[in-house]
Structures are given as structure tokens and as C-alpha cells.
Amino acid sequence: MPKITFIDPDGSCHDVDGSAGETLLEVARSHQIDIEGACEGAMACSTCHVVVERKSFKSLPNPEEDEEDMLDLAFGRTRTSRLACQVTLSEDIDKLSVTVPEQFR
Ligand code: FES
């Protein structure tokens, strides 16, 4: 079962369990982590933008081109940014650490 650490903009950490097949956005919502996700995963916004810790980022499949395009609209995009609605957990993922940005667009 993947272990996810969500880090709030103020630095506080929330360690939660995810399940294979769930997206990061779904895990966040089921644990009351404050990620907006305005388009409900339709990849029509960037309000589910998260910054994945570098080591965790390498364990994920690369983002598709559509996700890259939407990430270009995200406020404060970094090299390890992802859309939480597009990261699906699998059994291959032991743990992930992601920071929720202070601002989103
Ligand atoms: Fe809109 Fe992820 S919820 S792009």
C-alpha cells in the first residue's frame, strides 16, 4: 500500500495510505488534504498542481503531453511538478512525498 506524505504550504506533513488505482487527488480528498481540483480530473485546470519530491518523482511514469501543457499554466511550476489528478498509484510505488503549493491558478 503506497504511503503518501502531503506537505502543506506551512510545512506541516500529513502521512496517509493510498491504494493502487487511486489518483493522488482522490487520496488527498479522502484525507481532507486541501487540493482544489476544480475540473474533477478532466485536465482542464491546473488547480491540482503538486510538487513531487525529487526522489519520488523518478519513481513515477512520465507525464503525458496534455498534462505537460496544463502544467505550463500552473503557478510556480517546477521540474518535478505534476497534476495530482493524473498521478495514479500502483503497487510499484512504495511512498511518495508531495508539496501542495501555496498558490494555484
Ligand atoms: Fe483539473 Fe487536475 S483537477 S487538472
CSV table of N, CA, C and O and ligand atoms in Angstrom, one decimal:
chain,number,residue,atom,x,y,z
A,1,MET,N,0.8,-1.2,0.0
A,1,MET,CA,0.0,0.0,0.0
A,1,MET,C,0.9,1.2,0.0
A,1,MET,O,1.7,1.4,0.9
A,2,PRO,N,0.8,2.1,-1.0
A,2,PRO,CA,1.6,3.3,-1.1
A,2,PRO,C,1.4,4.2,0.1
A,2,PRO,O,0.3,4.5,0.5
A,3,LYS,N,2.5,4.7,0.6
A,3,LYS,CA,2.4,5.7,1.7
A,3,LYS,C,2.7,7.1,1.1
A,3,LYS,O,3.6,7.3,0.4
A,4,ILE,N,1.8,8.0,1.4
A,4,ILE,CA,1.9,9.3,0.8
A,4,ILE,C,2.0,10.3,1.9
A,4,ILE,O,1.3,10.3,2.9
A,5,THR,N,3.0,11.2,1.7
A,5,THR,CA,3.2,12.4,2.6
A,5,THR,C,2.8,13.6,1.8
A,5,THR,O,3.4,14.0,0.8
A,6,PHE,N,1.7,14.3,2.3
A,6,PHE,CA,1.4,15.6,1.7
A,6,PHE,C,1.9,16.6,2.7
A,6,PHE,O,1.7,16.6,3.9
A,7,ILE,N,2.6,17.6,2.1
A,7,ILE,CA,3.2,18.7,2.8
A,7,ILE,C,2.5,20.0,2.5
A,7,ILE,O,2.5,20.4,1.3
A,8,ASP,N,1.9,20.6,3.5
A,8,ASP,CA,1.2,21.8,3.3
A,8,ASP,C,2.1,23.0,3.1
A,8,ASP,O,3.3,22.9,3.4
A,9,PRO,N,1.6,24.1,2.5
A,9,PRO,CA,2.5,25.2,2.3
A,9,PRO,C,3.1,25.7,3.6
A,9,PRO,O,4.2,26.3,3.5
A,10,ASP,N,2.5,25.5,4.7
A,10,ASP,CA,3.2,25.9,6.0
A,10,ASP,C,4.2,24.9,6.5
A,10,ASP,O,4.7,25.1,7.6
A,11,GLY,N,4.4,23.8,5.8
A,11,GLY,CA,5.4,22.8,6.2
A,11,GLY,C,4.8,21.6,7.0
A,11,GLY,O,5.6,20.7,7.2
A,12,SER,N,3.6,21.7,7.4
A,12,SER,CA,3.1,20.6,8.2
A,12,SER,C,2.8,19.4,7.2
A,12,SER,O,2.4,19.5,6.1
A,13,CYS,N,3.1,18.2,7.8
A,13,CYS,CA,3.0,17.0,7.0
A,13,CYS,C,1.9,16.1,7.4
A,13,CYS,O,1.5,16.0,8.6
A,14,HIS,N,1.3,15.4,6.4
A,14,HIS,CA,0.2,14.5,6.6
A,14,HIS,C,0.6,13.2,6.0
A,14,HIS,O,0.7,13.1,4.7
A,15,ASP,N,0.8,12.2,6.8
A,15,ASP,CA,1.1,10.8,6.2
A,15,ASP,C,-0.2,10.0,6.1
A,15,ASP,O,-0.9,9.8,7.1
A,16,VAL,N,-0.4,9.6,4.9
A,16,VAL,CA,-1.7,8.8,4.7
A,16,VAL,C,-1.4,7.6,3.8
A,16,VAL,O,-0.3,7.5,3.1
A,17,ASP,N,-2.3,6.7,3.8
A,17,ASP,CA,-2.1,5.5,2.9
A,17,ASP,C,-3.0,5.7,1.7
A,17,ASP,O,-4.1,6.1,1.8
A,18,GLY,N,-2.4,5.3,0.5
A,18,GLY,CA,-3.2,5.3,-0.7
A,18,GLY,C,-3.4,3.8,-1.1
A,18,GLY,O,-2.9,2.9,-0.5
A,19,SER,N,-4.1,3.7,-2.2
A,19,SER,CA,-4.3,2.3,-2.8
A,19,SER,C,-4.0,2.3,-4.2
A,19,SER,O,-4.2,3.4,-4.9
A,20,ALA,N,-3.5,1.2,-4.7
A,20,ALA,CA,-3.2,1.1,-6.2
A,20,ALA,C,-4.5,1.4,-6.9
A,20,ALA,O,-5.6,0.9,-6.6
A,21,GLY,N,-4.4,2.2,-8.0
A,21,GLY,CA,-5.6,2.6,-8.8
A,21,GLY,C,-6.2,3.9,-8.4
A,21,GLY,O,-6.9,4.5,-9.2
A,22,GLU,N,-5.9,4.4,-7.3
A,22,GLU,CA,-6.3,5.8,-6.9
A,22,GLU,C,-5.4,6.8,-7.4
A,22,GLU,O,-4.2,6.6,-7.5
A,23,THR,N,-5.9,8.0,-7.7
A,23,THR,CA,-5.1,9.1,-8.1
A,23,THR,C,-4.7,9.8,-6.8
A,23,THR,O,-5.3,9.7,-5.8
A,24,LEU,N,-3.6,10.6,-7.0
A,24,LEU,CA,-3.2,11.5,-5.8
A,24,LEU,C,-4.3,12.4,-5.4
A,24,LEU,O,-4.5,12.6,-4.2
A,25,LEU,N,-5.1,12.9,-6.3
A,25,LEU,CA,-6.2,13.8,-6.0
A,25,LEU,C,-7.2,13.1,-5.1
A,25,LEU,O,-7.7,13.6,-4.1
A,26,GLU,N,-7.5,11.8,-5.5
A,26,GLU,CA,-8.5,11.1,-4.8
A,26,GLU,C,-8.0,10.8,-3.4
A,26,GLU,O,-8.8,10.8,-2.4
A,27,VAL,N,-6.8,10.4,-3.3
A,27,VAL,CA,-6.2,10.2,-1.9
A,27,VAL,C,-6.3,11.4,-1.1
A,27,VAL,O,-6.7,11.4,0.1
A,28,ALA,N,-5.9,12.6,-1.7
A,28,ALA,CA,-5.9,13.8,-0.9
A,28,ALA,C,-7.3,14.1,-0.4
A,28,ALA,O,-7.5,14.5,0.7
A,29,ARG,N,-8.3,14.0,-1.3
A,29,ARG,CA,-9.7,14.3,-0.9
A,29,ARG,C,-10.2,13.3,0.2
A,29,ARG,O,-10.9,13.8,1.1
A,30,SER,N,-9.8,12.1,0.1
A,30,SER,CA,-10.4,11.2,1.1
A,30,SER,C,-9.7,11.4,2.5
A,30,SER,O,-10.1,10.8,3.5
A,31,HIS,N,-8.7,12.2,2.5
A,31,HIS,CA,-8.0,12.5,3.8
A,31,HIS,C,-8.1,14.0,4.1
A,31,HIS,O,-7.2,14.5,4.9
A,32,GLN,N,-9.0,14.7,3.5
A,32,GLN,CA,-9.2,16.1,3.7
A,32,GLN,C,-7.9,17.0,3.5
A,32,GLN,O,-7.7,17.9,4.3
A,33,ILE,N,-7.1,16.6,2.6
A,33,ILE,CA,-6.0,17.4,2.2
A,33,ILE,C,-6.5,18.5,1.2
A,33,ILE,O,-7.3,18.2,0.3
A,34,ASP,N,-6.1,19.7,1.4
A,34,ASP,CA,-6.7,20.9,0.7
A,34,ASP,C,-6.0,21.1,-0.7
A,34,ASP,O,-5.2,21.9,-0.9
A,35,ILE,N,-6.5,20.3,-1.7
A,35,ILE,CA,-6.1,20.5,-3.1
A,35,ILE,C,-7.5,20.7,-3.8
A,35,ILE,O,-8.4,19.9,-3.7
A,36,GLU,N,-7.5,21.8,-4.6
A,36,GLU,CA,-8.8,22.1,-5.2
A,36,GLU,C,-9.3,21.1,-6.2
A,36,GLU,O,-10.4,20.5,-6.1
A,37,GLY,N,-8.6,21.0,-7.3
A,37,GLY,CA,-9.1,20.0,-8.3
A,37,GLY,C,-10.4,20.5,-9.0
A,37,GLY,O,-11.3,19.7,-9.0
A,38,ALA,N,-10.4,21.7,-9.5
A,38,ALA,CA,-11.7,22.3,-9.9
A,38,ALA,C,-12.4,21.5,-11.0
A,38,ALA,O,-13.6,21.5,-11.1
A,39,CYS,N,-11.6,20.9,-11.9
A,39,CYS,CA,-12.3,20.2,-13.1
A,39,CYS,C,-12.5,18.8,-12.8
A,39,CYS,O,-12.9,18.0,-13.8
A,40,GLU,N,-12.3,18.3,-11.6
A,40,GLU,CA,-12.5,16.9,-11.2
A,40,GLU,C,-11.7,15.9,-12.1
A,40,GLU,O,-12.2,14.8,-12.4
A,41,GLY,N,-10.5,16.3,-12.5
A,41,GLY,CA,-9.7,15.3,-13.2
A,41,GLY,C,-9.8,15.3,-14.7
A,41,GLY,O,-9.3,14.5,-15.3
A,42,ALA,N,-10.5,16.3,-15.2
A,42,ALA,CA,-10.7,16.4,-16.7
A,42,ALA,C,-9.5,17.0,-17.4
A,42,ALA,O,-9.5,17.2,-18.6
A,43,MET,N,-8.5,17.4,-16.6
A,43,MET,CA,-7.3,18.1,-17.1
A,43,MET,C,-7.7,19.4,-17.8
A,43,MET,O,-7.1,19.7,-18.9
A,44,ALA,N,-8.6,20.1,-17.2
A,44,ALA,CA,-9.0,21.4,-17.8
A,44,ALA,C,-8.6,22.5,-16.9
A,44,ALA,O,-9.1,23.7,-17.1
A,45,CYS,N,-7.9,22.3,-15.8
A,45,CYS,CA,-7.4,23.3,-14.9
A,45,CYS,C,-6.0,22.9,-14.5
A,45,CYS,O,-5.5,21.9,-14.9
A,46,SER,N,-5.5,23.7,-13.6
A,46,SER,CA,-4.2,23.2,-13.0
A,46,SER,C,-4.3,23.4,-11.5
A,46,SER,O,-3.2,23.5,-10.8
A,47,THR,N,-5.5,23.4,-11.0
A,47,THR,CA,-5.7,23.6,-9.5
A,47,THR,C,-5.3,22.4,-8.7
A,47,THR,O,-5.5,22.5,-7.5
A,48,CYS,N,-4.9,21.3,-9.3
A,48,CYS,CA,-4.5,20.1,-8.5
A,48,CYS,C,-3.0,20.0,-8.6
A,48,CYS,O,-2.4,19.0,-8.3
A,49,HIS,N,-2.3,21.1,-9.0
A,49,HIS,CA,-0.8,21.1,-9.1
A,49,HIS,C,-0.2,20.8,-7.8
A,49,HIS,O,-0.5,21.3,-6.7
A,50,VAL,N,0.7,19.8,-7.8
A,50,VAL,CA,1.6,19.5,-6.6
A,50,VAL,C,3.0,19.4,-7.1
A,50,VAL,O,3.3,19.2,-8.3
A,51,VAL,N,3.9,19.6,-6.2
A,51,VAL,CA,5.3,19.4,-6.4
A,51,VAL,C,5.8,18.1,-5.8
A,51,VAL,O,5.7,18.0,-4.5
A,52,VAL,N,6.3,17.2,-6.6
A,52,VAL,CA,6.7,15.9,-6.1
A,52,VAL,C,8.2,16.0,-5.7
A,52,VAL,O,9.0,16.6,-6.4
A,53,GLU,N,8.5,15.4,-4.5
A,53,GLU,CA,9.9,15.4,-4.1
A,53,GLU,C,10.7,14.6,-5.1
A,53,GLU,O,10.2,13.7,-5.7
A,54,ARG,N,11.9,15.1,-5.3
A,54,ARG,CA,12.7,14.6,-6.5
A,54,ARG,C,12.8,13.1,-6.6
A,54,ARG,O,12.6,12.5,-7.6
A,55,LYS,N,13.2,12.5,-5.5
A,55,LYS,CA,13.3,11.0,-5.5
A,55,LYS,C,12.0,10.3,-5.8
A,55,LYS,O,12.0,9.4,-6.6
A,56,SER,N,10.9,10.8,-5.3
A,56,SER,CA,9.6,10.2,-5.6
A,56,SER,C,9.3,10.5,-7.1
A,56,SER,O,8.7,9.6,-7.7
A,57,PHE,N,9.6,11.6,-7.6
A,57,PHE,CA,9.3,12.0,-9.0
A,57,PHE,C,9.8,10.9,-9.9
A,57,PHE,O,9.2,10.5,-10.9
A,58,LYS,N,11.1,10.5,-9.7
A,58,LYS,CA,11.7,9.5,-10.6
A,58,LYS,C,11.0,8.1,-10.6
A,58,LYS,O,11.2,7.4,-11.5
A,59,SER,N,10.2,7.9,-9.5
A,59,SER,CA,9.5,6.6,-9.5
A,59,SER,C,8.2,6.6,-10.2
A,59,SER,O,7.6,5.5,-10.4
A,60,LEU,N,7.8,7.8,-10.7
A,60,LEU,CA,6.5,7.9,-11.4
A,60,LEU,C,6.7,7.8,-12.9
A,60,LEU,O,7.8,8.2,-13.5
A,61,PRO,N,5.7,7.3,-13.7
A,61,PRO,CA,5.8,7.4,-15.1
A,61,PRO,C,5.8,8.8,-15.5
A,61,PRO,O,5.3,9.7,-14.8
A,62,ASN,N,6.4,9.1,-16.7
A,62,ASN,CA,6.5,10.5,-17.2
A,62,ASN,C,5.1,11.0,-17.5
A,62,ASN,O,4.2,10.3,-17.9
A,63,PRO,N,4.9,12.3,-17.3
A,63,PRO,CA,3.6,12.9,-17.6
A,63,PRO,C,3.4,12.9,-19.1
A,63,PRO,O,4.3,13.0,-19.9
A,64,GLU,N,2.1,12.7,-19.5
A,64,GLU,CA,1.7,12.8,-20.9
A,64,GLU,C,1.8,14.2,-21.4
A,64,GLU,O,1.8,15.2,-20.6
A,65,GLU,N,1.8,14.4,-22.7
A,65,GLU,CA,2.0,15.8,-23.3
A,65,GLU,C,0.8,16.7,-22.8
A,65,GLU,O,1.1,17.9,-22.6
A,66,ASP,N,-0.4,16.2,-22.8
A,66,ASP,CA,-1.5,17.0,-22.3
A,66,ASP,C,-1.3,17.5,-20.9
A,66,ASP,O,-1.7,18.7,-20.6
A,67,GLU,N,-0.8,16.7,-20.1
A,67,GLU,CA,-0.5,17.1,-18.7
A,67,GLU,C,0.6,18.2,-18.7
A,67,GLU,O,0.5,19.2,-18.0
A,68,GLU,N,1.6,17.9,-19.5
A,68,GLU,CA,2.7,19.0,-19.6
A,68,GLU,C,2.1,20.3,-20.0
A,68,GLU,O,2.5,21.3,-19.5
A,69,ASP,N,1.2,20.3,-21.0
A,69,ASP,CA,0.6,21.5,-21.5
A,69,ASP,C,-0.1,22.2,-20.3
A,69,ASP,O,-0.1,23.5,-20.2
A,70,MET,N,-0.9,21.5,-19.6
A,70,MET,CA,-1.7,22.1,-18.5
A,70,MET,C,-0.7,22.5,-17.4
A,70,MET,O,-1.0,23.6,-16.7
A,71,LEU,N,0.3,21.8,-17.1
A,71,LEU,CA,1.3,22.2,-16.1
A,71,LEU,C,1.9,23.6,-16.4
A,71,LEU,O,2.3,24.3,-15.5
A,72,ASP,N,2.1,23.8,-17.7
A,72,ASP,CA,2.6,25.1,-18.1
A,72,ASP,C,1.8,26.3,-17.6
A,72,ASP,O,2.3,27.4,-17.5
A,73,LEU,N,0.5,26.0,-17.3
A,73,LEU,CA,-0.4,27.1,-16.8
A,73,LEU,C,-0.3,27.1,-15.3
A,73,LEU,O,-0.9,28.0,-14.7
A,74,ALA,N,0.3,26.2,-14.6
A,74,ALA,CA,0.3,26.1,-13.2
A,74,ALA,C,1.2,27.2,-12.6
A,74,ALA,O,2.3,27.5,-13.1
A,75,PHE,N,0.7,27.8,-11.6
A,75,PHE,CA,1.5,28.9,-10.9
A,75,PHE,C,2.7,28.2,-10.2
A,75,PHE,O,2.5,27.3,-9.4
A,76,GLY,N,3.9,28.7,-10.4
A,76,GLY,CA,5.1,28.2,-9.7
A,76,GLY,C,5.5,26.8,-10.1
A,76,GLY,O,6.0,26.0,-9.3
A,77,ARG,N,5.3,26.5,-11.4
A,77,ARG,CA,5.7,25.1,-11.8
A,77,ARG,C,7.2,24.9,-11.6
A,77,ARG,O,8.0,25.8,-11.8
A,78,THR,N,7.5,23.7,-11.2
A,78,THR,CA,8.9,23.3,-11.0
A,78,THR,C,9.2,22.1,-11.9
A,78,THR,O,8.3,21.5,-12.6
A,79,ARG,N,10.4,21.6,-11.9
A,79,ARG,CA,10.8,20.5,-12.8
A,79,ARG,C,10.1,19.2,-12.3
A,79,ARG,O,10.1,18.2,-13.0
A,80,THR,N,9.7,19.2,-11.1
A,80,THR,CA,9.0,17.9,-10.5
A,80,THR,C,7.5,18.2,-10.2
A,80,THR,O,6.9,17.5,-9.4
A,81,SER,N,7.0,19.1,-10.9
A,81,SER,CA,5.5,19.4,-10.8
A,81,SER,C,4.7,18.3,-11.5
A,81,SER,O,5.1,17.8,-12.5
A,82,ARG,N,3.6,18.0,-10.9
A,82,ARG,CA,2.6,17.0,-11.5
A,82,ARG,C,1.2,17.5,-11.2
A,82,ARG,O,1.0,18.3,-10.3
A,83,LEU,N,0.2,17.1,-12.0
A,83,LEU,CA,-1.2,17.3,-11.7
A,83,LEU,C,-1.6,16.1,-10.8
A,83,LEU,O,-1.5,14.9,-11.3
A,84,ALA,N,-2.1,16.3,-9.7
A,84,ALA,CA,-2.5,15.3,-8.7
A,84,ALA,C,-3.5,14.3,-9.3
A,84,ALA,O,-3.6,13.1,-9.0
A,85,CYS,N,-4.4,14.9,-10.2
A,85,CYS,CA,-5.4,14.0,-10.8
A,85,CYS,C,-4.9,13.1,-11.9
A,85,CYS,O,-5.6,12.2,-12.3
A,86,GLN,N,-3.6,13.3,-12.3
A,86,GLN,CA,-3.0,12.4,-13.4
A,86,GLN,C,-2.0,11.5,-12.8
A,86,GLN,O,-1.4,10.7,-13.6
A,87,VAL,N,-1.8,11.5,-11.5
A,87,VAL,CA,-0.8,10.5,-11.0
A,87,VAL,C,-1.6,9.4,-10.3
A,87,VAL,O,-2.3,9.6,-9.3
A,88,THR,N,-1.6,8.2,-11.0
A,88,THR,CA,-2.3,7.1,-10.5
A,88,THR,C,-1.3,6.2,-9.7
A,88,THR,O,-0.3,5.8,-10.2
A,89,LEU,N,-1.7,5.8,-8.5
A,89,LEU,CA,-0.8,5.0,-7.7
A,89,LEU,C,-0.8,3.5,-8.2
A,89,LEU,O,-1.8,3.1,-8.7
A,90,SER,N,0.3,2.9,-8.0
A,90,SER,CA,0.4,1.5,-8.4
A,90,SER,C,1.1,0.7,-7.3
A,90,SER,O,1.7,1.4,-6.4
A,91,GLU,N,1.2,-0.6,-7.4
A,91,GLU,CA,1.9,-1.4,-6.4
A,91,GLU,C,3.4,-1.1,-6.4
A,91,GLU,O,4.1,-1.4,-5.4
A,92,ASP,N,3.8,-0.6,-7.5
A,92,ASP,CA,5.3,-0.4,-7.7
A,92,ASP,C,5.7,0.9,-6.9
A,92,ASP,O,6.9,1.1,-6.7
A,93,ILE,N,4.8,1.6,-6.4
A,93,ILE,CA,5.1,2.9,-5.7
A,93,ILE,C,5.0,2.6,-4.2
A,93,ILE,O,4.0,2.3,-3.7
A,94,ASP,N,6.2,2.7,-3.5
A,94,ASP,CA,6.3,2.4,-2.1
A,94,ASP,C,5.7,3.7,-1.3
A,94,ASP,O,4.9,3.6,-0.4
A,95,LYS,N,6.3,4.8,-1.6
A,95,LYS,CA,6.0,6.0,-1.0
A,95,LYS,C,6.2,7.2,-1.9
A,95,LYS,O,7.1,7.2,-2.8
A,96,LEU,N,5.4,8.2,-1.6
A,96,LEU,CA,5.5,9.5,-2.4
A,96,LEU,C,5.5,10.6,-1.4
A,96,LEU,O,4.8,10.6,-0.4
A,97,SER,N,6.2,11.7,-1.7
A,97,SER,CA,6.2,12.9,-0.9
A,97,SER,C,5.9,14.0,-1.8
A,97,SER,O,6.6,14.3,-2.8
A,98,VAL,N,4.8,14.8,-1.6
A,98,VAL,CA,4.4,15.9,-2.4
A,98,VAL,C,4.0,17.1,-1.6
A,98,VAL,O,3.5,17.0,-0.5
A,99,THR,N,4.4,18.2,-2.2
A,99,THR,CA,4.1,19.5,-1.5
A,99,THR,C,3.0,20.2,-2.3
A,99,THR,O,2.9,20.2,-3.5
A,100,VAL,N,2.0,20.7,-1.5
A,100,VAL,CA,0.9,21.4,-2.0
A,100,VAL,C,1.3,22.9,-2.1
A,100,VAL,O,1.6,23.5,-1.1
A,101,PRO,N,1.3,23.4,-3.3
A,101,PRO,CA,1.8,24.8,-3.4
A,101,PRO,C,0.8,25.8,-2.7
A,101,PRO,O,-0.4,25.5,-2.5
A,102,GLU,N,1.4,26.9,-2.3
A,102,GLU,CA,0.6,27.9,-1.6
A,102,GLU,C,-0.4,28.6,-2.5
A,102,GLU,O,-1.6,28.9,-2.1
A,103,GLN,N,0.0,28.7,-3.8
A,103,GLN,CA,-0.9,29.4,-4.7
A,103,GLN,C,-1.2,28.5,-5.9
A,103,GLN,O,-0.3,27.7,-6.3
A,104,PHE,N,-2.3,28.6,-6.5
A,104,PHE,CA,-2.6,27.9,-7.8
A,104,PHE,C,-3.4,28.8,-8.7
A,104,PHE,O,-3.9,29.8,-8.3
A,105,ARG,N,-3.5,28.3,-9.9
A,105,ARG,CA,-4.2,29.1,-10.9
A,105,ARG,C,-5.3,28.3,-11.5
A,105,ARG,O,-5.1,27.1,-11.7
B,1,FES,FE1,-8.2,19.9,-13.0
B,1,FES,FE2,-6.5,18.1,-12.2
B,1,FES,S1,-8.3,18.6,-11.3
B,1,FES,S2,-6.4,19.3,-14.0
